[in-house]
mmCIF file with all atom_site columns, C-alpha atoms in Angstrom:
data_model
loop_
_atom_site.group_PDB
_atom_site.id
_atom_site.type_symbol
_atom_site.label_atom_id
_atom_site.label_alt_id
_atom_site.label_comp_id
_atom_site.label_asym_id
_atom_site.label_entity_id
_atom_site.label_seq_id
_atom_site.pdbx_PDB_ins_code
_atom_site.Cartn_x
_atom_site.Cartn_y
_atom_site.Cartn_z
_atom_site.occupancy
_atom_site.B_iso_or_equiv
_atom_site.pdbx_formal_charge
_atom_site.auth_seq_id
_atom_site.auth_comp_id
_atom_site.auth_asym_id
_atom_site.auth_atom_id
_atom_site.pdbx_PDB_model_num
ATOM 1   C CA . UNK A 1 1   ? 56.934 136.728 62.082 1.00 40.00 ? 1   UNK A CA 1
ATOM 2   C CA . UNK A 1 2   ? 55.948 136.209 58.463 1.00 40.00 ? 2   UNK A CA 1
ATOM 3   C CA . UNK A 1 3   ? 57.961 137.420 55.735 1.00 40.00 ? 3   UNK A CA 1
ATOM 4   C CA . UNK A 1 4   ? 56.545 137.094 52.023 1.00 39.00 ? 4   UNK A CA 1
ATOM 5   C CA . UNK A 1 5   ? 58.869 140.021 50.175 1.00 36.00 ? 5   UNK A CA 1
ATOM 6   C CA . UNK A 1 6   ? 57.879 139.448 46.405 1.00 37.00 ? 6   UNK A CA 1
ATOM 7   C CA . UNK A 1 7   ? 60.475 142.652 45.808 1.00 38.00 ? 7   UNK A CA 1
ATOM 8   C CA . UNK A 1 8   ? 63.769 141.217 47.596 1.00 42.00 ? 8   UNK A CA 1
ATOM 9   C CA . UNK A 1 9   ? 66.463 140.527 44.460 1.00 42.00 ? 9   UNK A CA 1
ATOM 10  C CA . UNK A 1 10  ? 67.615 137.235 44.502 1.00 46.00 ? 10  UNK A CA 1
ATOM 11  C CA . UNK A 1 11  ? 69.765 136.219 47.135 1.00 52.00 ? 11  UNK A CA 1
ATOM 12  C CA . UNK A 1 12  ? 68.989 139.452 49.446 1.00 57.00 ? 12  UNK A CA 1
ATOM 13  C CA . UNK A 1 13  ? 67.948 138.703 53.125 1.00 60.00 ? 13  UNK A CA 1
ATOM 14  C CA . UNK A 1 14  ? 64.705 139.560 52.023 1.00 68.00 ? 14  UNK A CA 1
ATOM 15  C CA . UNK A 1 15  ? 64.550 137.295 49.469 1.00 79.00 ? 15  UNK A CA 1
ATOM 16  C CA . UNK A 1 16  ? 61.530 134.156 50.127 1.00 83.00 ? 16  UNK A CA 1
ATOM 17  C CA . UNK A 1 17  ? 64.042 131.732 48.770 1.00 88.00 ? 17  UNK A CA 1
ATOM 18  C CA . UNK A 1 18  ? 66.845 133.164 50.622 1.00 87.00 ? 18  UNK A CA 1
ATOM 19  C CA . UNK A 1 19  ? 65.569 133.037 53.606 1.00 88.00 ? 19  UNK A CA 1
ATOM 20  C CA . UNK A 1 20  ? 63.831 129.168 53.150 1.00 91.00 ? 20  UNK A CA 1
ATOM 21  C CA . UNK A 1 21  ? 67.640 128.295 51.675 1.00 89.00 ? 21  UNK A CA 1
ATOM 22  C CA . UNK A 1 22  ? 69.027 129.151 55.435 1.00 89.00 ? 22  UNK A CA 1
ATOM 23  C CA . UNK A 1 23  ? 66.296 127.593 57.220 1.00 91.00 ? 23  UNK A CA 1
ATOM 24  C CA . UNK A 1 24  ? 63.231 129.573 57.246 1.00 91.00 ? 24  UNK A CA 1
ATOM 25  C CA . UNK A 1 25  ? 59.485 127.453 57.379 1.00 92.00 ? 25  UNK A CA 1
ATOM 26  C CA . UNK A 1 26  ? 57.423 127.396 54.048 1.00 91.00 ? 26  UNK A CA 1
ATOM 27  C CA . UNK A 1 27  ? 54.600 125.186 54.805 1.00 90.00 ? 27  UNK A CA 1
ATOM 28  C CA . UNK A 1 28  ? 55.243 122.596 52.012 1.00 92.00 ? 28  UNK A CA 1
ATOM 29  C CA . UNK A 1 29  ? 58.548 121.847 52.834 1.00 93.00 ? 29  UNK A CA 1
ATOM 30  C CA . UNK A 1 30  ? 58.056 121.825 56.910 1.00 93.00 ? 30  UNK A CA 1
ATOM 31  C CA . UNK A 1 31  ? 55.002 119.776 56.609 1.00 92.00 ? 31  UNK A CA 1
ATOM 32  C CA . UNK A 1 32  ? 56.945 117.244 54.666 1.00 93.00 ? 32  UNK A CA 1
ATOM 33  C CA . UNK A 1 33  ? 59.749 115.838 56.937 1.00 91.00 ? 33  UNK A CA 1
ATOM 34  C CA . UNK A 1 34  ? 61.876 118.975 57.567 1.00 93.00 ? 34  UNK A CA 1
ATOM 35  C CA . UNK A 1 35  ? 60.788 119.941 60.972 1.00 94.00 ? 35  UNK A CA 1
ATOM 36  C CA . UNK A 1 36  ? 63.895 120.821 62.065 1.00 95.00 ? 36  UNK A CA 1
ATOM 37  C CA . UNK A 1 37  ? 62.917 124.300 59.940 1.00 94.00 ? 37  UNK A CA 1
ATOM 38  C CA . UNK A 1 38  ? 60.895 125.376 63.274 1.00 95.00 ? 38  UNK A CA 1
ATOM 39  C CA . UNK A 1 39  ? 63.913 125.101 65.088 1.00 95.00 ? 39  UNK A CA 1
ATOM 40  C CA . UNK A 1 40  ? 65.960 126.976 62.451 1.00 94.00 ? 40  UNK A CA 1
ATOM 41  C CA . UNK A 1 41  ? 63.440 129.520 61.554 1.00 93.00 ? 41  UNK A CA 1
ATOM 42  C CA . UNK A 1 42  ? 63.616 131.345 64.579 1.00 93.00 ? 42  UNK A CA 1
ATOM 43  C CA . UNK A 1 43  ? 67.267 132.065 63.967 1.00 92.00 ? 43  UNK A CA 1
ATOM 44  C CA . UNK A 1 44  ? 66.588 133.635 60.152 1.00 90.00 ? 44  UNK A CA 1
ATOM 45  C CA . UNK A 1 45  ? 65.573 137.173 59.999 1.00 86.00 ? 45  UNK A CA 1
ATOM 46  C CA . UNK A 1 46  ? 64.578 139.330 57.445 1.00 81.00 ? 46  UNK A CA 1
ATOM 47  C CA . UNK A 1 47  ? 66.357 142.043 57.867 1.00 81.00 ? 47  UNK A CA 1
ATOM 48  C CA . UNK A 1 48  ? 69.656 143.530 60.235 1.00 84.00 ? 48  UNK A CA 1
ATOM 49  C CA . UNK A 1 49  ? 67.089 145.941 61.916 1.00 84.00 ? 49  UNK A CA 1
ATOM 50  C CA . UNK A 1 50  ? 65.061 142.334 63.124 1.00 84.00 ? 50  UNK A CA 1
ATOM 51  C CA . UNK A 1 51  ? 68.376 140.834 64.142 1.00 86.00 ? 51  UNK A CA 1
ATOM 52  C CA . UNK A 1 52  ? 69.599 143.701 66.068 1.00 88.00 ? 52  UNK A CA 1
ATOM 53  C CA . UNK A 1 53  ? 66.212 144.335 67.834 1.00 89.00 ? 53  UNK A CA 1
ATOM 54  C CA . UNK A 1 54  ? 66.133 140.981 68.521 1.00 89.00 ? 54  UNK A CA 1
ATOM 55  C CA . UNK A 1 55  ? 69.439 140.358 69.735 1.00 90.00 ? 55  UNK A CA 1
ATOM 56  C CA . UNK A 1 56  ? 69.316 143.230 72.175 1.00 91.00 ? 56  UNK A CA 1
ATOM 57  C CA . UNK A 1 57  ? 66.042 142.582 73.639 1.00 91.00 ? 57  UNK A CA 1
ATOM 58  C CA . UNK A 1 58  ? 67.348 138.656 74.012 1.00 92.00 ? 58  UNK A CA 1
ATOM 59  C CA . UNK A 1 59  ? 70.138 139.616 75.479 1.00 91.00 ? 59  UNK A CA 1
ATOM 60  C CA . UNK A 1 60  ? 68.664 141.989 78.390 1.00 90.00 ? 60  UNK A CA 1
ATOM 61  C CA . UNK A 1 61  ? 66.242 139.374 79.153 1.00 91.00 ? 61  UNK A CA 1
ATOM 62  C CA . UNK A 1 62  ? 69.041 137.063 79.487 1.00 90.00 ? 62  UNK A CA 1
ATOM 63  C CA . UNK A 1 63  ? 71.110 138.860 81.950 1.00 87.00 ? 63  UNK A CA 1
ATOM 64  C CA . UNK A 1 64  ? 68.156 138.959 84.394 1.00 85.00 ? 64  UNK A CA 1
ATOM 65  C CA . UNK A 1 65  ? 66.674 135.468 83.924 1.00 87.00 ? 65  UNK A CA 1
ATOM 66  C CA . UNK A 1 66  ? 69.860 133.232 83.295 1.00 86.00 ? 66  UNK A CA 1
ATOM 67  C CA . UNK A 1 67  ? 70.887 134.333 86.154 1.00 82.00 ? 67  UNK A CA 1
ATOM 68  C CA . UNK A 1 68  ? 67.170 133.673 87.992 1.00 82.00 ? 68  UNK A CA 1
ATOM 69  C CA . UNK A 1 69  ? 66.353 130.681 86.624 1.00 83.00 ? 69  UNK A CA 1
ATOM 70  C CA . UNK A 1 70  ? 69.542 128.924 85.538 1.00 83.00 ? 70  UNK A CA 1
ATOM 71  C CA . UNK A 1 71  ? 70.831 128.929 81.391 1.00 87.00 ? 71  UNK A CA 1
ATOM 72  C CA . UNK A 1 72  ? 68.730 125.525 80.803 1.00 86.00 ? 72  UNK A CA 1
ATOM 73  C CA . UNK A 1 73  ? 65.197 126.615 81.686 1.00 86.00 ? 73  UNK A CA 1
ATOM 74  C CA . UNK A 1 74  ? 66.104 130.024 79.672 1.00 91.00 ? 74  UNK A CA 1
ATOM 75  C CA . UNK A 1 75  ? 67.040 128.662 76.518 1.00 92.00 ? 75  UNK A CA 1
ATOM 76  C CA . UNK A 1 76  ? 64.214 125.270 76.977 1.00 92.00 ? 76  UNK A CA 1
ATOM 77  C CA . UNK A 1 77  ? 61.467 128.360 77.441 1.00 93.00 ? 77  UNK A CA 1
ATOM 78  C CA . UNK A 1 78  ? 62.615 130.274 74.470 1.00 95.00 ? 78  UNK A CA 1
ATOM 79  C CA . UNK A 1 79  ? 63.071 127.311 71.992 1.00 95.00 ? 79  UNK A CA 1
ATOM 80  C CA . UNK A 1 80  ? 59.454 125.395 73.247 1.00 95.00 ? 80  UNK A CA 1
ATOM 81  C CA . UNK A 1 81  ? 57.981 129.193 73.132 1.00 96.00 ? 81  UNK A CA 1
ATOM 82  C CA . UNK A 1 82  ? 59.541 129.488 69.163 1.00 95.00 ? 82  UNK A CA 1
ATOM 83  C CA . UNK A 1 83  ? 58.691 126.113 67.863 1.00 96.00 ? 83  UNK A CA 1
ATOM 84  C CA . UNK A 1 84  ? 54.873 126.802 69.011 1.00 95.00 ? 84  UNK A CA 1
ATOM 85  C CA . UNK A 1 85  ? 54.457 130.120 67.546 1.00 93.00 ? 85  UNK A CA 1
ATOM 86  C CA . UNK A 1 86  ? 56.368 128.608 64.526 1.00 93.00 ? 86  UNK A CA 1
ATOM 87  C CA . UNK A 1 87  ? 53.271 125.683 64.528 1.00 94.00 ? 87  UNK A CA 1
ATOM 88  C CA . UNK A 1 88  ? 51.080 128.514 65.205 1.00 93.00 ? 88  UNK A CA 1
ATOM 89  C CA . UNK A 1 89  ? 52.121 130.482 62.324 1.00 90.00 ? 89  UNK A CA 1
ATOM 90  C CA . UNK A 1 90  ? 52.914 127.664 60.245 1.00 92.00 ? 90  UNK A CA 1
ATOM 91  C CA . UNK A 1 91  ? 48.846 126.510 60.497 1.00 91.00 ? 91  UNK A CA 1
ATOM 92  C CA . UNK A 1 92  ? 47.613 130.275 60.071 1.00 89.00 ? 92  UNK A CA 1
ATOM 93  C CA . UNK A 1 93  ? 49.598 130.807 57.014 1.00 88.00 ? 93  UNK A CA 1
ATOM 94  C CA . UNK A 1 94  ? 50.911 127.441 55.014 1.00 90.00 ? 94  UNK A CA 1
ATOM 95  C CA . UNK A 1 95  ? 52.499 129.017 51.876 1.00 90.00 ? 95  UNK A CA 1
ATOM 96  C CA . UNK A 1 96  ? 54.135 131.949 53.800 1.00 88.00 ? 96  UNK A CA 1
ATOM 97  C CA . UNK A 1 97  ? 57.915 131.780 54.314 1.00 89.00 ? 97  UNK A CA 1
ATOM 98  C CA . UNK A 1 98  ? 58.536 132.944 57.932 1.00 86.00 ? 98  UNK A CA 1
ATOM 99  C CA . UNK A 1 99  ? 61.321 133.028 60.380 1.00 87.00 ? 99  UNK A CA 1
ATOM 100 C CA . UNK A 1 100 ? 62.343 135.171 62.940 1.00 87.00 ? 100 UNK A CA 1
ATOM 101 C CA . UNK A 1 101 ? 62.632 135.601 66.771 1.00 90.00 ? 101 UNK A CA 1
ATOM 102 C CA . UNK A 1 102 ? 59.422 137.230 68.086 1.00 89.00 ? 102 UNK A CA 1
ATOM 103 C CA . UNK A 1 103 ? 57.369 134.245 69.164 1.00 91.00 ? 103 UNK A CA 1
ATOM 104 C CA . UNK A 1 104 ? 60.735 132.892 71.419 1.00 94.00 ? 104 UNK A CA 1
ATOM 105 C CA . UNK A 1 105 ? 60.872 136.809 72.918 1.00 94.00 ? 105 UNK A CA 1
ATOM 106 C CA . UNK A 1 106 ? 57.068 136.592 73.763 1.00 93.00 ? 106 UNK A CA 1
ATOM 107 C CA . UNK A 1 107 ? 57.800 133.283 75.583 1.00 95.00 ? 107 UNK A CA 1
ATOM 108 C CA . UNK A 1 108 ? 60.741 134.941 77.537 1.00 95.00 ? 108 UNK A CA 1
ATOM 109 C CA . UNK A 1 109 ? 58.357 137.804 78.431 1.00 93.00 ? 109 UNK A CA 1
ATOM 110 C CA . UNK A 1 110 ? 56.166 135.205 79.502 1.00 93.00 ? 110 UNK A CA 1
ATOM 111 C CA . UNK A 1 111 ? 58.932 133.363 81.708 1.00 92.00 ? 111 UNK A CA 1
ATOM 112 C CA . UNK A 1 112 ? 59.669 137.338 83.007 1.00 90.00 ? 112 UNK A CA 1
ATOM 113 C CA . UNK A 1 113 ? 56.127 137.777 83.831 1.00 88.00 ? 113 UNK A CA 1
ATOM 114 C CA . UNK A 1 114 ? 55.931 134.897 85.770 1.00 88.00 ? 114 UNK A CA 1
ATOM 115 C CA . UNK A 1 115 ? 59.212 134.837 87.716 1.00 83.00 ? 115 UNK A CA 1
ATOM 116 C CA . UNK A 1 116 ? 58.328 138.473 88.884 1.00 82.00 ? 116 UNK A CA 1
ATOM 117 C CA . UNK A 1 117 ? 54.827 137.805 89.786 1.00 81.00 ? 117 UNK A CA 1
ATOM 118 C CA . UNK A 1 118 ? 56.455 134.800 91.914 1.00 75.00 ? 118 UNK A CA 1
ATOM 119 C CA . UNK A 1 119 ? 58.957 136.770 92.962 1.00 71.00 ? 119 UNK A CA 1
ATOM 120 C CA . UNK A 1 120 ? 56.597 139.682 94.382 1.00 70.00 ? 120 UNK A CA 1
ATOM 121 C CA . UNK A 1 121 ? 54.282 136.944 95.920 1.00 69.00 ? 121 UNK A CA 1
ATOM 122 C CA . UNK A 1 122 ? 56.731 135.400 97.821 1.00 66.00 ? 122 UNK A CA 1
ATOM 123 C CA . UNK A 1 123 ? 58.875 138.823 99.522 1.00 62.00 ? 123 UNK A CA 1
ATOM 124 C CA . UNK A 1 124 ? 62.080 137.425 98.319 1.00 59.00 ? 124 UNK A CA 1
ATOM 125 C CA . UNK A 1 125 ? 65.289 139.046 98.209 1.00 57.00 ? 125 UNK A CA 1
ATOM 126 C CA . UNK A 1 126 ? 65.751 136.811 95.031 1.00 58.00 ? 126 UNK A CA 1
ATOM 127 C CA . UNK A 1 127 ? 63.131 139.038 93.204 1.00 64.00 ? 127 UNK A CA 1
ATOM 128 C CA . UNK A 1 128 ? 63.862 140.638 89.878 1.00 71.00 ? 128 UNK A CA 1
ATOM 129 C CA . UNK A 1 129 ? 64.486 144.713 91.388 1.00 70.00 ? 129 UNK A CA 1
ATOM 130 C CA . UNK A 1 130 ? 61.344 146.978 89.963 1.00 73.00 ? 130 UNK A CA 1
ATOM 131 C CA . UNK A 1 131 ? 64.294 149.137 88.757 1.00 76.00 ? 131 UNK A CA 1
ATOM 132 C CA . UNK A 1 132 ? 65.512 146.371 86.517 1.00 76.00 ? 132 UNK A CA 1
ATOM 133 C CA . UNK A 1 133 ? 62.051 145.907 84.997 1.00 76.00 ? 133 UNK A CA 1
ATOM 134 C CA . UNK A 1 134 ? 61.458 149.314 84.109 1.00 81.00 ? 134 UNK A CA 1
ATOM 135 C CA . UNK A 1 135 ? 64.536 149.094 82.590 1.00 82.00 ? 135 UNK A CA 1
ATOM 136 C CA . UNK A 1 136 ? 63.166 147.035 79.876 1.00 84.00 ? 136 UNK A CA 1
ATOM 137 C CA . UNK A 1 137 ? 60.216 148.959 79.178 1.00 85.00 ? 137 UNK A CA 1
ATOM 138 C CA . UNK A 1 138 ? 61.533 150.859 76.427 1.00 87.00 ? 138 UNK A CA 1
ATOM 139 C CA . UNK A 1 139 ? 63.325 148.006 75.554 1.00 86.00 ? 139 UNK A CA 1
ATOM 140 C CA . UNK A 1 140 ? 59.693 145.987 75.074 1.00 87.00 ? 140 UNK A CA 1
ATOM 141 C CA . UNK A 1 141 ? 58.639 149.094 73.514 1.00 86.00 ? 141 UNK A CA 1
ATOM 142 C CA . UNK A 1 142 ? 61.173 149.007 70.985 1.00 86.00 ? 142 UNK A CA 1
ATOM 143 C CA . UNK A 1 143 ? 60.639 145.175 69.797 1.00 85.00 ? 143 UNK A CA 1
ATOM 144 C CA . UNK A 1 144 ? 56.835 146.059 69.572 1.00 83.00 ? 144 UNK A CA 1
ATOM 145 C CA . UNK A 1 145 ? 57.140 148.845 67.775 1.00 83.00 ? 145 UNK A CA 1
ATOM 146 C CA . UNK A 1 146 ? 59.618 147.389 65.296 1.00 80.00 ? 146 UNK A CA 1
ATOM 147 C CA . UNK A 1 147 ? 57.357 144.171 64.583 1.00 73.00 ? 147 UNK A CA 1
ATOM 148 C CA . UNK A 1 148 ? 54.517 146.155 64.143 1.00 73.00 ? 148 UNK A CA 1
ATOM 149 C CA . UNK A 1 149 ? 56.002 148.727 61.667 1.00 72.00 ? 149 UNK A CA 1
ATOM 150 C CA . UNK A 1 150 ? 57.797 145.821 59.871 1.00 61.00 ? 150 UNK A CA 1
ATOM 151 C CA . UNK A 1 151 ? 54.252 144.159 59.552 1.00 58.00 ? 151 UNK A CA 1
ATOM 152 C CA . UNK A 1 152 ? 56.050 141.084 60.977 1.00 53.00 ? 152 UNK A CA 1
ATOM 153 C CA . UNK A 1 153 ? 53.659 141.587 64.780 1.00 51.00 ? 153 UNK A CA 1
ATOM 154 C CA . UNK A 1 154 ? 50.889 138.915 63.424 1.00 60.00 ? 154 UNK A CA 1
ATOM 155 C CA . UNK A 1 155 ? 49.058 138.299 66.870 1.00 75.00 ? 155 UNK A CA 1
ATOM 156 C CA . UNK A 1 156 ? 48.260 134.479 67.434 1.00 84.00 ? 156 UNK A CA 1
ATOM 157 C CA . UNK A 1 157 ? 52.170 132.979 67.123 1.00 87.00 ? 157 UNK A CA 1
ATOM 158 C CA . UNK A 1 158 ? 53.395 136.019 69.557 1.00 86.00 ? 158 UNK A CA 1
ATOM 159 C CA . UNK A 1 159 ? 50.169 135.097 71.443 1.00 88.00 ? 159 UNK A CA 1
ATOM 160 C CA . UNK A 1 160 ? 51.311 131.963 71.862 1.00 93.00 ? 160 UNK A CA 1
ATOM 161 C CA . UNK A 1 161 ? 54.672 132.436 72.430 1.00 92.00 ? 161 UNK A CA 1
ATOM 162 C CA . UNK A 1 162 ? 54.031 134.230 75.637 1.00 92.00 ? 162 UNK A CA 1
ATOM 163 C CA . UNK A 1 163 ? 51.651 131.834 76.814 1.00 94.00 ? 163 UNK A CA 1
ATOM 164 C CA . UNK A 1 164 ? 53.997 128.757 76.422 1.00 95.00 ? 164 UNK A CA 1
ATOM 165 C CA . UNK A 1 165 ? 56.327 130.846 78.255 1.00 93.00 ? 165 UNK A CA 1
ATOM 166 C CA . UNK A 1 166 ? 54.000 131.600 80.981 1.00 93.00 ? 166 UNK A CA 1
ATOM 167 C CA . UNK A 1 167 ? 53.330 128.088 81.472 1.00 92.00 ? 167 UNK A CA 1
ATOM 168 C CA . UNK A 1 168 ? 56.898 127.867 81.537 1.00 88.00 ? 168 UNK A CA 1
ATOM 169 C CA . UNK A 1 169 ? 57.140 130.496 83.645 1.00 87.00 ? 169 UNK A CA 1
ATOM 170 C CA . UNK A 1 170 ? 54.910 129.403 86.607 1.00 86.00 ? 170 UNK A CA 1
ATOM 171 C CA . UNK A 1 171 ? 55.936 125.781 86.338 1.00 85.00 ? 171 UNK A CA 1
ATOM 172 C CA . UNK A 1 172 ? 59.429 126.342 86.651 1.00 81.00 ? 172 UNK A CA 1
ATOM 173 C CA . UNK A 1 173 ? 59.909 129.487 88.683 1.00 76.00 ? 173 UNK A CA 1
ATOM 174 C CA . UNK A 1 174 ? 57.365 128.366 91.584 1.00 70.00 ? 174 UNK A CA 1
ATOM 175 C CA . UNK A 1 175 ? 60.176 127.611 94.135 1.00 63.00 ? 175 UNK A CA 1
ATOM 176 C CA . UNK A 1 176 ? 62.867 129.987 92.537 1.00 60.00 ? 176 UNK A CA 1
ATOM 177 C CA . UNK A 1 177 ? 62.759 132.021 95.848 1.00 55.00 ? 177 UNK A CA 1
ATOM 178 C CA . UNK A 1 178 ? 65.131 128.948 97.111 1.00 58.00 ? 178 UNK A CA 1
ATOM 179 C CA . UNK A 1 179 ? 66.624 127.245 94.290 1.00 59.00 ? 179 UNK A CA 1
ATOM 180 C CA . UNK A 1 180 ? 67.029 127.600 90.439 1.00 60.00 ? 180 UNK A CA 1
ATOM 181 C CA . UNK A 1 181 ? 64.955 124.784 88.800 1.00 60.00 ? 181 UNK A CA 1
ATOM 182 C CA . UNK A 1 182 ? 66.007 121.483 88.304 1.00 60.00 ? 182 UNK A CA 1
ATOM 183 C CA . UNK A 1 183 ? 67.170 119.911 85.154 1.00 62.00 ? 183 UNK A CA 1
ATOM 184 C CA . UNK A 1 184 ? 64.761 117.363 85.780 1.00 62.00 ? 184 UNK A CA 1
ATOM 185 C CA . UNK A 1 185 ? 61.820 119.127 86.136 1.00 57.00 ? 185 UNK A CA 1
ATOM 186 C CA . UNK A 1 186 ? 62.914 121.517 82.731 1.00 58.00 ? 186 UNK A CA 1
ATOM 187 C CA . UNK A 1 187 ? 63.007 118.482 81.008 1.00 59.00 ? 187 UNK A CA 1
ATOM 188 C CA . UNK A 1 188 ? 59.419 117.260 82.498 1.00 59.00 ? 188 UNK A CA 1
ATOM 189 C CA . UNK A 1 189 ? 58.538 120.727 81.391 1.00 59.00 ? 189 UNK A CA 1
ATOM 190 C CA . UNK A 1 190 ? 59.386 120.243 77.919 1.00 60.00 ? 190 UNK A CA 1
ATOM 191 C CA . UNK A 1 191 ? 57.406 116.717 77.327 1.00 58.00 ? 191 UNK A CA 1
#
């Protein structure tokens, strides 16, 4: 999400140069050998609502897909799903400071959508339960509805968040019905 805050005092969380100071992107400065700040950015939010939202919507996802397709492919889908909603972003917006989670959560919808659409293809007793899914739906909900009233929900990075975490998603959760995916094939996954 995109954060430019021109009324944040200095040193706030809302603060531009707060938030670049602990890692957030700003075109200039990512463009120009800190890359690591797409990596970083998606740990900076603007706010303690963001965080929280974020941290509980991360966090139920988690506890149904860790356990489905093993903590590697999890965390590989939500930092490749990040860092290319952070490019996304990044190209749509240059002189923007941004940061936050969203484009990662996409991806791990993306991963969710695709292990359960595996999972109900295949008759497995390894499926995510329907009841566990509509648990989350107020949980999606929520995250939505936070972005968008936060004006942080700008379309193309959470676009292609999920995306790279569908392509995630069917690549490594294709045989899940026996196995969790191999490290080797995560890894193959992320070149």
């Amino acid at each position: 999400a995109v954060f430019v805050l021109m009324v944040a005092a200095p040193g706030a969380m809302g603060d531009p140069q707060t938030l670049v100071a602990w890692g957030g992107t700003l075109g200039p400065r990512t463009t120009n050998g800190e890359w690591w700040r797409l990596v970083t950015s998606m740990f900076v939010h603007d706010g303690f609502l963001y965080l929280a939202v974020n941290v509980v919507c991360l966090a139920q996802l988690g506890f149904i897909l860790e356990r489905l397709v093993g903590p590697v492919a999890f965390v590989s889908a939500y930092m490749a799903s990040g860092v290319c909603a952070g490019i996304s972003s990044l190209a749509i917006y240059p002189l923007a400071v941004s940061g936050g989670a969203s484009g990662g959560i996409f991806g791990i919808f993306g991963l969710l959508l695709a292990a359960s659409i595996w999972g109900m293809r295949s008759s497995s007793n390894v499926a995510i339960p329907l009841a566990a899914l509509k648990r989350l739906g107020p949980t999606a909900g929520v995250f939505i509805l936070c972005n968008m009233a936060g004006g942080g929900l700008e379309t193309l990075p959470e676009v292609v968040g999920l995306l790279v975490g569908l392509v995630y998603g069917v690549t490594l959760t294709r045989g899940i019905v026996d196995r969790k995916p191999a490290i080797r094939r995560v890894a193959t996954v992320m070149t």
